[in-house]
XYZ file of C-alpha atoms in Angstrom:
658
model
C 19.550 -18.935 -6.141
C 16.878 -21.230 -4.949
C 15.310 -19.766 -1.641
C 13.806 -21.505 1.383
C 12.862 -21.025 4.976
C 12.101 -23.326 7.726
C 8.550 -23.252 9.225
C 10.005 -22.807 12.555
C 10.711 -19.148 11.542
C 7.019 -18.245 11.399
C 4.020 -17.904 13.737
C 0.719 -19.608 12.987
C -0.428 -23.038 11.808
C 1.602 -25.151 9.094
C -0.910 -24.192 6.767
C -0.630 -20.282 7.411
C 2.939 -20.643 7.276
C 3.065 -22.370 3.944
C 0.539 -19.873 2.397
C 2.799 -16.845 3.809
C 5.874 -18.427 2.320
C 4.059 -18.701 -1.141
C 2.918 -15.091 -0.790
C 6.533 -13.954 -0.155
C 7.662 -15.652 -3.180
C 10.101 -18.292 -1.604
C 10.925 -21.559 -3.703
C 10.465 -24.064 -0.992
C 10.420 -24.809 2.871
C 11.752 -26.925 5.341
C 9.045 -28.709 7.552
C 9.783 -28.590 11.337
C 8.742 -31.766 12.897
C 6.634 -30.029 15.516
C 4.854 -28.233 12.853
C 3.760 -31.506 11.221
C 2.876 -33.362 14.229
C 0.479 -30.518 15.557
C -1.233 -30.055 11.977
C -4.608 -31.050 11.299
C -3.398 -31.740 7.415
C -2.455 -35.343 6.684
C 1.043 -35.730 5.066
C -0.745 -36.364 1.723
C -2.888 -32.815 2.125
C 0.337 -30.964 3.171
C 2.126 -32.592 -0.160
C -0.796 -31.561 -2.239
C -1.129 -28.170 -0.759
C 2.680 -27.438 -1.381
C 2.301 -28.302 -5.029
C -0.832 -26.124 -5.255
C 1.130 -23.023 -3.728
C 4.218 -23.695 -5.925
C 6.455 -24.824 -3.041
C 9.003 -27.539 -3.090
C 9.458 -29.539 0.332
C 13.149 -29.333 0.658
C 13.911 -30.564 4.243
C 12.332 -32.614 6.983
C 13.934 -31.648 10.208
C 15.208 -32.298 12.893
C 16.091 -35.739 13.629
C 18.039 -35.508 16.775
C 20.472 -37.656 19.092
C 21.271 -40.507 16.594
C 25.116 -41.171 16.760
C 27.862 -42.047 19.480
C 25.352 -44.480 21.107
C 25.350 -47.837 22.563
C 24.135 -50.534 20.286
C 20.694 -50.996 21.922
C 20.174 -47.342 21.674
C 21.125 -47.326 18.128
C 18.647 -50.114 17.185
C 15.800 -47.904 18.578
C 17.078 -44.806 16.853
C 17.123 -46.730 13.563
C 13.599 -48.065 13.898
C 12.549 -44.286 14.788
C 14.537 -43.206 11.496
C 12.915 -45.682 9.440
C 9.581 -44.291 10.691
C 10.396 -40.872 9.474
C 11.567 -42.144 6.192
C 8.318 -43.703 5.487
C 6.534 -40.374 6.483
C 8.822 -38.451 4.216
C 7.770 -40.799 1.349
C 4.331 -39.654 2.047
C 5.012 -35.975 2.027
C 7.168 -36.568 -1.197
C 10.279 -35.141 0.583
C 13.867 -36.693 0.068
C 16.056 -35.063 2.376
C 16.138 -35.138 6.404
C 18.498 -33.192 8.779
C 20.078 -35.271 11.497
C 22.082 -33.077 14.046
C 25.061 -34.131 16.070
C 24.223 -35.918 19.197
C 23.603 -33.579 22.309
C 21.586 -35.544 24.659
C 22.203 -39.572 24.461
C 25.782 -39.384 23.372
C 27.954 -41.679 25.467
C 30.665 -42.901 23.349
C 33.333 -40.675 21.881
C 34.843 -42.642 18.911
C 34.972 -41.352 15.475
C 34.962 -44.793 13.811
C 31.835 -45.880 15.846
C 30.060 -42.600 14.737
C 30.934 -43.356 11.074
C 29.737 -46.958 11.396
C 26.552 -45.793 12.927
C 26.297 -43.106 10.181
C 26.975 -45.747 7.593
C 24.087 -47.770 8.719
C 21.684 -44.807 8.935
C 22.679 -43.907 5.205
C 22.159 -47.408 4.109
C 18.687 -47.494 5.607
C 17.907 -44.126 3.865
C 19.065 -45.364 0.564
C 16.568 -48.164 0.791
C 13.888 -45.574 1.083
C 15.277 -42.875 -1.302
C 16.097 -40.388 1.311
C 19.439 -38.438 1.740
C 20.701 -37.391 5.130
C 22.230 -34.221 5.824
C 24.459 -34.252 9.059
C 24.787 -31.178 10.876
C 27.282 -30.191 13.324
C 25.576 -28.617 16.159
C 27.492 -25.830 17.873
C 26.807 -27.358 21.303
C 27.086 -30.816 20.071
C 28.549 -33.262 22.881
C 31.154 -34.688 20.711
C 30.608 -33.307 17.130
C 30.333 -29.467 17.232
C 32.688 -28.351 14.373
C 31.223 -28.565 10.678
C 34.695 -29.775 9.571
C 34.383 -32.607 11.720
C 31.128 -33.453 10.653
C 32.291 -33.371 7.044
C 35.250 -35.752 7.750
C 32.746 -38.253 9.120
C 30.940 -37.965 5.872
C 33.875 -38.434 3.655
C 34.817 -41.341 5.955
C 31.583 -43.085 5.367
C 31.583 -42.330 1.626
C 27.969 -43.237 0.997
C 25.818 -41.479 -1.725
C 23.103 -40.836 0.655
C 25.230 -39.186 3.284
C 26.139 -35.482 3.202
C 26.546 -32.571 5.410
C 24.296 -29.393 6.173
C 26.106 -26.207 6.542
C 24.376 -23.989 8.932
C 25.955 -20.490 9.212
C 24.849 -20.012 12.898
C 26.496 -23.255 14.090
C 29.633 -22.201 12.124
C 29.818 -18.381 12.767
C 28.797 -18.277 16.466
C 31.896 -20.511 17.105
C 34.105 -18.133 15.066
C 35.043 -20.969 12.685
C 36.838 -20.085 9.406
C 34.712 -20.598 6.694
C 37.325 -20.682 3.973
C 37.552 -24.613 4.367
C 34.131 -25.062 2.749
C 35.625 -24.309 -0.603
C 37.376 -27.602 -0.321
C 34.332 -29.710 0.269
C 33.045 -31.807 -2.619
C 29.891 -29.993 -3.833
C 27.782 -33.283 -3.949
C 28.526 -33.885 -0.220
C 26.871 -30.515 0.602
C 23.315 -31.662 0.852
C 21.896 -28.366 2.418
C 22.724 -24.723 3.452
C 21.038 -22.957 6.274
C 21.418 -19.441 6.906
C 20.684 -17.245 9.865
C 22.232 -13.992 11.155
C 22.547 -12.906 14.763
C 23.793 -10.155 16.978
C 27.070 -10.772 18.735
C 26.291 -11.511 22.475
C 28.168 -12.888 25.375
C 26.065 -15.946 26.410
C 25.724 -19.601 26.174
C 25.448 -20.739 22.392
C 22.240 -22.810 23.053
C 20.435 -19.944 24.353
C 21.602 -17.469 21.856
C 20.773 -19.937 18.994
C 17.162 -20.479 20.394
C 16.123 -16.845 21.084
C 18.221 -14.364 19.287
C 18.744 -15.515 15.622
C 17.791 -13.043 13.210
C 17.368 -12.839 9.421
C 20.410 -11.986 7.332
C 21.242 -8.181 7.395
C 19.631 -7.741 10.847
C 22.591 -9.200 12.826
C 26.414 -8.969 12.603
C 27.588 -11.986 11.295
C 29.880 -12.129 7.858
C 27.274 -14.148 5.942
C 28.287 -12.798 2.484
C 31.750 -14.147 3.326
C 30.070 -17.310 4.375
C 27.920 -17.686 1.253
C 30.928 -16.844 -1.001
C 32.726 -19.915 0.196
C 29.813 -22.013 -0.318
C 29.335 -20.835 -3.997
C 32.854 -21.422 -4.703
C 32.521 -24.848 -3.450
C 30.004 -25.470 -6.415
C 26.838 -25.939 -4.111
C 23.600 -25.293 -6.137
C 20.878 -26.320 -3.588
C 18.367 -24.303 -1.560
C 19.757 -21.383 0.553
C 17.188 -21.661 3.565
C 16.550 -19.721 6.412
C 16.538 -21.384 9.947
C 15.797 -18.779 12.571
C 14.791 -19.265 16.073
C 13.357 -15.918 17.275
C 10.890 -15.178 19.995
C 9.609 -11.923 18.293
C 9.172 -13.373 14.815
C 7.167 -16.474 16.257
C 4.743 -13.768 17.809
C 4.686 -11.463 14.814
C 2.128 -11.384 11.607
C 3.157 -14.441 9.587
C 2.781 -12.866 6.276
C 4.834 -9.821 7.127
C 7.253 -11.809 8.641
C 7.620 -14.032 5.599
C 8.297 -11.022 3.537
C 11.029 -9.541 5.776
C 12.517 -13.049 5.493
C 12.435 -12.997 1.922
C 13.959 -9.568 1.715
C 16.768 -10.636 3.720
C 17.514 -13.466 1.269
C 17.307 -11.013 -1.796
C 19.772 -8.725 0.253
C 22.219 -11.654 1.044
C 22.043 -12.791 -2.549
C 23.154 -9.484 -3.690
C 25.997 -9.151 -1.050
C 27.335 -12.399 -1.628
C 27.661 -11.557 -5.401
C 29.435 -8.353 -4.291
C 31.787 -10.400 -2.089
C 32.588 -12.772 -4.814
C 33.460 -9.806 -7.027
C 35.627 -8.169 -4.543
C 37.528 -11.237 -3.594
C 37.962 -13.232 -6.850
C 41.576 -12.608 -7.966
C 41.088 -13.757 -11.681
C 39.858 -11.132 -14.022
C 38.526 -13.675 -16.726
C 35.189 -15.594 -16.888
C 36.979 -18.920 -16.681
C 34.563 -21.663 -15.391
C 35.395 -22.791 -11.755
C 33.987 -25.111 -9.235
C 34.654 -28.293 -10.947
C 33.563 -29.969 -14.257
C 30.165 -28.987 -15.499
C 30.059 -25.736 -13.904
C 27.728 -23.355 -15.569
C 25.700 -20.248 -14.865
C 26.859 -16.812 -13.530
C 27.055 -14.541 -10.546
C 24.475 -11.992 -11.297
C 23.208 -13.468 -14.739
C 25.493 -13.630 -17.733
C 29.385 -13.650 -17.143
C 30.686 -10.271 -17.179
C 34.410 -9.322 -17.864
C 36.360 -9.804 -14.715
C 33.820 -11.954 -13.035
C 34.110 -15.756 -12.467
C 31.441 -18.145 -13.208
C 29.847 -20.589 -10.552
C 27.226 -23.267 -10.703
C 25.031 -21.088 -8.490
C 23.495 -18.019 -10.003
C 23.365 -14.910 -7.774
C 20.957 -12.332 -8.927
C 21.896 -8.648 -8.219
C 19.472 -5.598 -7.697
C 19.403 -2.140 -9.592
C 22.603 -0.347 -8.050
C 21.981 3.142 -6.478
C 24.137 5.414 -4.486
C 23.250 6.057 -1.042
C 21.046 9.263 -0.353
C 22.606 12.581 -0.765
C 20.356 14.203 2.080
C 17.079 14.748 3.436
C 14.624 16.566 0.817
C 11.909 16.996 3.408
C 10.161 15.616 6.439
C 6.343 15.373 6.711
C 4.241 15.601 9.792
C 0.638 14.566 9.573
C -1.704 16.435 11.846
C -5.726 17.137 11.588
C -4.947 20.201 13.519
C -1.837 21.761 12.436
C -2.100 24.910 15.005
C 0.309 23.666 17.521
C 2.917 22.588 14.623
C 2.621 26.019 12.805
C 3.250 27.737 16.196
C 6.455 25.999 17.180
C 7.837 25.902 13.504
C 7.252 29.654 13.426
C 8.964 30.415 16.763
C 11.886 28.258 15.713
C 12.344 30.674 12.816
C 10.758 28.683 9.949
C 8.984 30.617 7.015
C 5.623 29.642 6.065
C 5.810 28.825 2.124
C 2.073 28.390 1.565
C -0.338 25.644 0.964
C -0.060 23.200 -2.075
C -2.291 24.212 -4.769
C -4.137 20.725 -5.042
C -3.611 18.937 -1.702
C -4.246 19.716 1.899
C -0.715 20.208 2.939
C 1.492 23.315 3.797
C 5.199 23.981 3.647
C 7.640 25.463 6.249
C 11.334 25.847 5.537
C 14.502 27.466 7.218
C 17.256 27.404 4.836
C 17.234 23.861 3.143
C 15.465 22.434 6.262
C 11.953 21.583 4.828
C 8.901 20.428 6.974
C 5.497 19.527 5.195
C 2.343 19.592 7.327
C -0.370 17.394 6.015
C -3.722 17.822 7.089
C -5.100 14.615 5.552
C -6.327 11.705 7.212
C -5.093 8.106 6.232
C -7.997 7.707 3.805
C -7.105 11.181 2.010
C -9.483 13.551 3.336
C -9.179 16.112 6.112
C -10.602 16.332 9.552
C -8.994 13.327 11.142
C -8.713 13.365 14.946
C -5.098 11.918 14.970
C -2.534 13.776 16.675
C 0.606 15.136 15.007
C 2.928 12.270 13.952
C 5.983 11.808 11.591
C 4.274 10.462 8.568
C 6.964 10.723 5.718
C 10.628 11.512 4.855
C 11.963 12.527 1.550
C 15.419 11.719 0.381
C 17.639 13.185 -2.387
C 18.865 10.537 -4.646
C 20.552 10.298 -7.958
C 17.820 8.314 -9.721
C 14.637 8.060 -8.059
C 12.974 5.564 -10.571
C 16.008 3.234 -10.143
C 15.977 3.493 -6.524
C 12.459 2.761 -6.304
C 12.809 -0.291 -8.383
C 15.351 -1.570 -6.054
C 13.081 -0.993 -3.237
C 10.131 -2.813 -4.855
C 12.300 -5.811 -5.664
C 13.193 -5.950 -1.780
C 9.571 -6.397 -1.176
C 8.724 -2.563 -0.175
C 5.048 -1.912 -0.579
C 4.650 1.062 -3.142
C 2.867 4.276 -1.739
C 2.085 6.356 -4.768
C 0.653 9.807 -4.388
C -1.905 11.412 -6.927
C -0.363 13.886 -8.825
C -1.788 16.507 -11.266
C -0.165 18.020 -14.411
C 3.061 19.919 -13.704
C 3.539 18.284 -10.317
C 6.550 16.547 -9.087
C 5.649 12.692 -9.272
C 7.521 11.070 -6.136
C 8.541 7.530 -6.116
C 7.476 6.165 -2.807
C 7.100 2.958 -0.586
C 6.354 2.294 3.004
C 8.959 1.378 5.863
C 8.128 -1.212 8.288
C 6.839 1.273 10.763
C 4.440 2.627 8.166
C 6.654 5.838 7.496
C 6.249 6.742 3.909
C 9.619 6.963 2.154
C 9.889 9.166 -0.851
C 12.743 9.500 -3.236
C 13.383 12.943 -4.844
C 15.600 13.959 -7.595
C 18.453 15.761 -5.821
C 20.247 19.046 -6.806
C 23.684 20.171 -6.379
C 22.603 23.317 -4.210
C 20.098 21.387 -2.338
C 16.955 23.219 -3.633
C 13.656 21.422 -4.605
C 11.562 22.078 -7.702
C 8.532 20.826 -6.054
C 8.383 23.913 -3.627
C 6.830 25.938 -6.583
C 3.899 23.990 -6.171
C 3.093 25.821 -2.901
C 2.194 29.562 -2.492
C -1.548 29.815 -1.819
C -1.886 32.264 0.938
C -3.256 31.546 4.459
C -4.455 33.232 7.470
C -2.797 32.066 10.707
C -4.100 31.967 14.321
C -5.178 35.357 15.708
C -2.344 37.052 17.476
C 0.536 34.651 16.160
C 3.062 36.224 13.929
C 5.318 34.488 11.735
C 8.563 36.695 11.018
C 11.053 35.695 8.314
C 13.833 33.595 9.201
C 16.327 36.093 7.945
C 18.092 33.908 5.383
C 19.270 31.472 8.179
C 20.969 28.423 6.987
C 19.586 24.987 8.350
C 19.635 21.442 7.055
C 17.948 18.302 8.447
C 20.630 16.755 10.787
C 18.881 13.612 11.847
C 15.441 12.046 12.302
C 14.529 9.970 15.172
C 11.798 7.317 14.641
C 10.370 4.958 17.276
C 10.046 1.551 16.041
C 7.406 -1.044 17.222
C 9.060 -3.927 19.090
C 8.019 -6.566 16.715
C 9.376 -4.722 13.726
C 12.933 -3.232 14.911
C 15.200 -5.788 13.218
C 12.971 -5.523 9.855
C 13.509 -2.012 9.998
C 17.023 -2.227 10.366
C 17.378 -4.648 7.380
C 15.042 -2.299 5.427
C 16.861 0.711 5.537
C 20.123 -0.849 5.092
C 18.889 -2.655 1.870
C 16.676 -0.300 0.520
C 18.435 2.932 1.139
C 21.844 1.845 1.349
C 22.073 3.232 4.880
C 24.882 1.710 7.191
C 23.883 0.554 10.724
C 26.128 1.589 13.369
C 26.519 -0.472 16.765
C 23.414 0.024 18.957
C 23.166 1.684 22.203
C 20.848 1.570 25.130
C 19.434 4.688 26.725
C 17.982 4.561 30.352
C 14.609 6.340 30.533
C 11.838 6.534 33.229
C 9.861 3.804 30.952
C 12.800 1.546 30.778
C 15.913 1.043 28.463
C 15.427 2.538 25.135
C 17.338 0.774 22.462
C 18.775 3.014 19.711
C 20.266 2.150 16.304
C 21.807 4.587 14.278
C 21.640 4.424 10.262
C 23.631 6.770 8.203
C 25.232 7.430 4.785
C 29.111 7.457 4.753
C 29.273 11.218 4.527
C 26.701 11.842 7.501
C 24.494 13.756 5.121
C 21.631 11.366 6.168
C 21.416 10.395 9.653
C 18.540 8.081 10.809
C 18.010 7.086 14.487
C 15.827 4.152 15.254
C 14.579 3.819 18.777
C 13.118 0.691 20.046
C 9.668 1.995 21.563
C 8.747 0.455 24.931
C 6.173 -2.196 24.558
C 3.519 -0.452 26.609
C 3.625 2.436 23.945
C 2.361 0.028 21.279
C -0.784 -1.205 23.524
C -3.663 0.539 22.115
C -5.659 -1.769 19.969
C -8.679 -1.571 22.304
C -8.936 2.167 21.907
C -8.608 1.886 17.949
C -4.882 3.321 18.000
C -3.135 0.020 17.155
C -1.790 1.800 14.033
C -1.110 5.208 15.378
C 2.302 6.259 16.495
C 2.114 7.013 20.392
C 5.916 7.095 21.186
C 7.743 10.467 20.669
C 9.841 10.968 17.686
C 11.739 14.008 16.587
C 13.282 15.929 13.695
C 16.556 17.609 14.415
C 17.882 20.813 12.474
C 21.528 21.903 12.231
C 21.922 25.575 12.246
C 25.368 27.518 12.244
C 24.646 29.441 15.493
C 22.614 27.814 17.913
C 22.677 30.265 20.662
C 21.569 33.070 18.524
C 18.863 30.641 17.017
C 17.745 29.829 20.853
C 17.769 33.592 21.662
C 15.469 34.458 18.748
C 13.083 31.385 19.251
C 12.716 32.529 23.057
C 11.876 35.981 21.846
C 9.303 34.586 19.695
C 7.752 32.686 22.791
C 9.164 29.032 22.166
C 8.326 26.602 24.865
C 11.684 24.920 25.475
C 12.281 21.768 27.258
C 13.071 22.765 30.673
C 16.432 21.271 31.776
C 16.979 20.714 35.535
C 19.588 22.771 37.511
C 21.181 19.581 38.449
C 22.332 18.801 34.780
C 24.250 22.226 34.630
C 26.095 21.419 37.746
C 27.114 17.996 36.464
C 28.215 19.612 33.222
C 30.536 22.070 34.848
C 31.854 19.196 37.043
C 32.807 17.253 33.729
C 33.885 19.783 31.510
C 34.858 22.876 33.623
C 33.341 25.240 31.121
C 33.790 28.946 31.172
C 31.374 30.437 33.601
C 29.957 32.869 31.122
C 29.305 30.087 28.538
C 27.877 27.788 31.250
C 25.355 30.619 32.268
C 24.132 31.135 28.750
C 23.548 27.189 28.551
C 21.585 27.449 31.730
C 19.838 30.557 30.452
C 18.492 29.154 27.362
C 18.025 25.523 28.273
C 20.784 24.395 25.866
C 22.687 21.120 26.450
C 26.105 20.298 25.717
C 28.447 17.562 24.966
C 32.139 17.195 23.799
C 34.558 14.631 22.548
C 38.152 14.536 21.289
C 36.827 15.796 17.887
C 34.524 18.482 18.565
C 31.549 20.037 20.373
C 27.707 19.484 20.077
C 25.330 22.076 21.283
C 21.494 21.274 21.129
C 18.104 22.140 22.376
C 14.671 20.511 22.361
C 11.127 21.897 22.030
C 8.039 20.609 23.897
C 6.132 17.904 22.339
C 3.149 18.524 20.041
C 1.084 15.302 19.597
C 3.847 12.680 19.202
C 6.595 15.127 17.781
C 8.952 17.687 18.962
C 12.049 19.058 17.485
C 15.538 19.485 18.203
C 18.083 22.148 17.017
C 21.704 21.310 17.019
C 25.008 22.771 16.297
C 28.073 20.546 15.438
C 31.347 22.119 16.175
C 34.777 20.639 14.765
C 34.268 16.855 13.933
C 31.853 15.924 16.486
C 29.807 12.990 14.991
C 27.360 12.074 17.953
C 24.024 12.804 19.051
C 24.538 14.123 22.667
C 24.164 10.622 24.087
C 25.133 11.551 27.653
C 22.078 14.126 27.578
C 19.704 11.632 26.463
C 18.527 10.259 29.721
C 17.953 13.926 30.904
C 15.781 14.557 27.686
C 13.725 11.430 28.465
C 13.235 12.277 32.093
C 12.015 15.672 31.316
C 9.612 14.699 28.832
C 8.492 11.938 31.010
C 7.483 14.509 33.631
C 6.286 16.947 31.103
C 3.877 14.772 29.678
C 2.598 12.954 32.817
C 1.835 16.497 34.034
C -0.595 16.857 31.308
C -2.100 13.354 31.963
C -0.018 11.591 29.019
C 2.241 8.698 28.893
C 5.583 9.080 27.305
């Protein structure tokens, strides 16, 4: 599949955008007219630069408000078009996007439109240019892609075809199956964009909230499946208008964009496999069709002119292997983990890290600074997550093909070699060889004795069963959508509908990512913008918003009592909460008294019950302990505003922000 991207998707100058696209691995680009007009580069210089970077110039766009106009307006439009055709010759481009009229259309007559488009196609032919006519979702008279295609067929000119844009089609809920009946030589261009499902006018939705494939809720694989079945072989190009993307680092956004097309290509191949009824490899798509979805034709797979590559296939993670917290001064973390009932398993024999465990819940405390030494002044923060997978090497290969940057760790002889890569928020992700009983071979690398702080006793956990239930990670505002796609594509986690939780700092957007069996639950929170403001103080790349690791136990009340006996500093829940709890659930008075006594929170739904408590925050990290009863599958969402408010007060009393 030939990949492309419109320069309007990215921040920076045209030169910077082109360089970023080449670095990300795109085959070609669409040049957005405004990027050209504001560039200091001449058309000839842009043409040479594209050639030097290995980029094709696939589409010049947009040409607006051409059709459905009076004759005098048409004459001016044709003059304007000819000027653009001459410019395209200088650029070495041969296709222009013409949008259905929005602003100047005054005549609703298909025969007139066809006549005007025919004159445009004839003029374009004189200059060796092809016109890709696109139905804008808010077009005055033409807003349906099938309507646009009928006009193209009526004109029947070799220089006039249609552009299929997924946003303009899917935002209007048009059926995409009719695309398969289109003649492939009349589909001149295909643009793709995803978007969240929003209730607002289509123009505003389009201009501000498009996202890259995999970051929204459109059925893009189905759309692309119909395009492939039609026999289209041209570029599949991203056209995304998004306020965040156009403020973010250009190279990083380009890589995210390329990742989205790699993911879409694979998902489209899967859709075709699942929806092609025939079980042979017969050629379809018209005479001369060649190539195969995913490479050479496999038994039971149809062949199409467009080749769709697939990635190494991996199963979703079987569970969390470990969570790692980085802290120059680990005393606070050691104290809290010990009070929760975690056992200290010793220090690593070659690295400045220590291991704590309770059952199969394992926490690594890393005292190394980002440069690999010890003694950093950074406060505790979640630094890495380990996941159990069937084949770490294959899973890592998939992540690398999805543009995930590798983060190898030094290992000596007889030490576990972890396959690792960095997530968008800088959290390091490590792939570990899973075991049926949930154990980890690498724990044998720990055991060096260590003296703890004076007066601090760490009793054994008494064989208590525990696992990591979920991890909550705060995402910088400019990388939230990127993170959703990253965990979807690289780790096969399934995004759930997002929720918004009120807090004293504003609404917190929360996105749950999980495996089908819920063995891995990852919660992404969109951190308030103010929490990312720290460049002046040298903290631009440090996590400042709170994150947490949640551990599931069999008996939360007993765990809480034991932790209290060890002196754990619980998050103090206000009395008003328990009065409201009683009103909502009519709990047994003795049980309610226990909840109040131990600062426990409670939720219930039709499937079961949920008990949990929180520790105080250490650095930017706190811990949660949970007990799930019955089939309860949530996270105590009604309690989240309470937690946010109490943490806000607690941290402000210490002169900190939440």
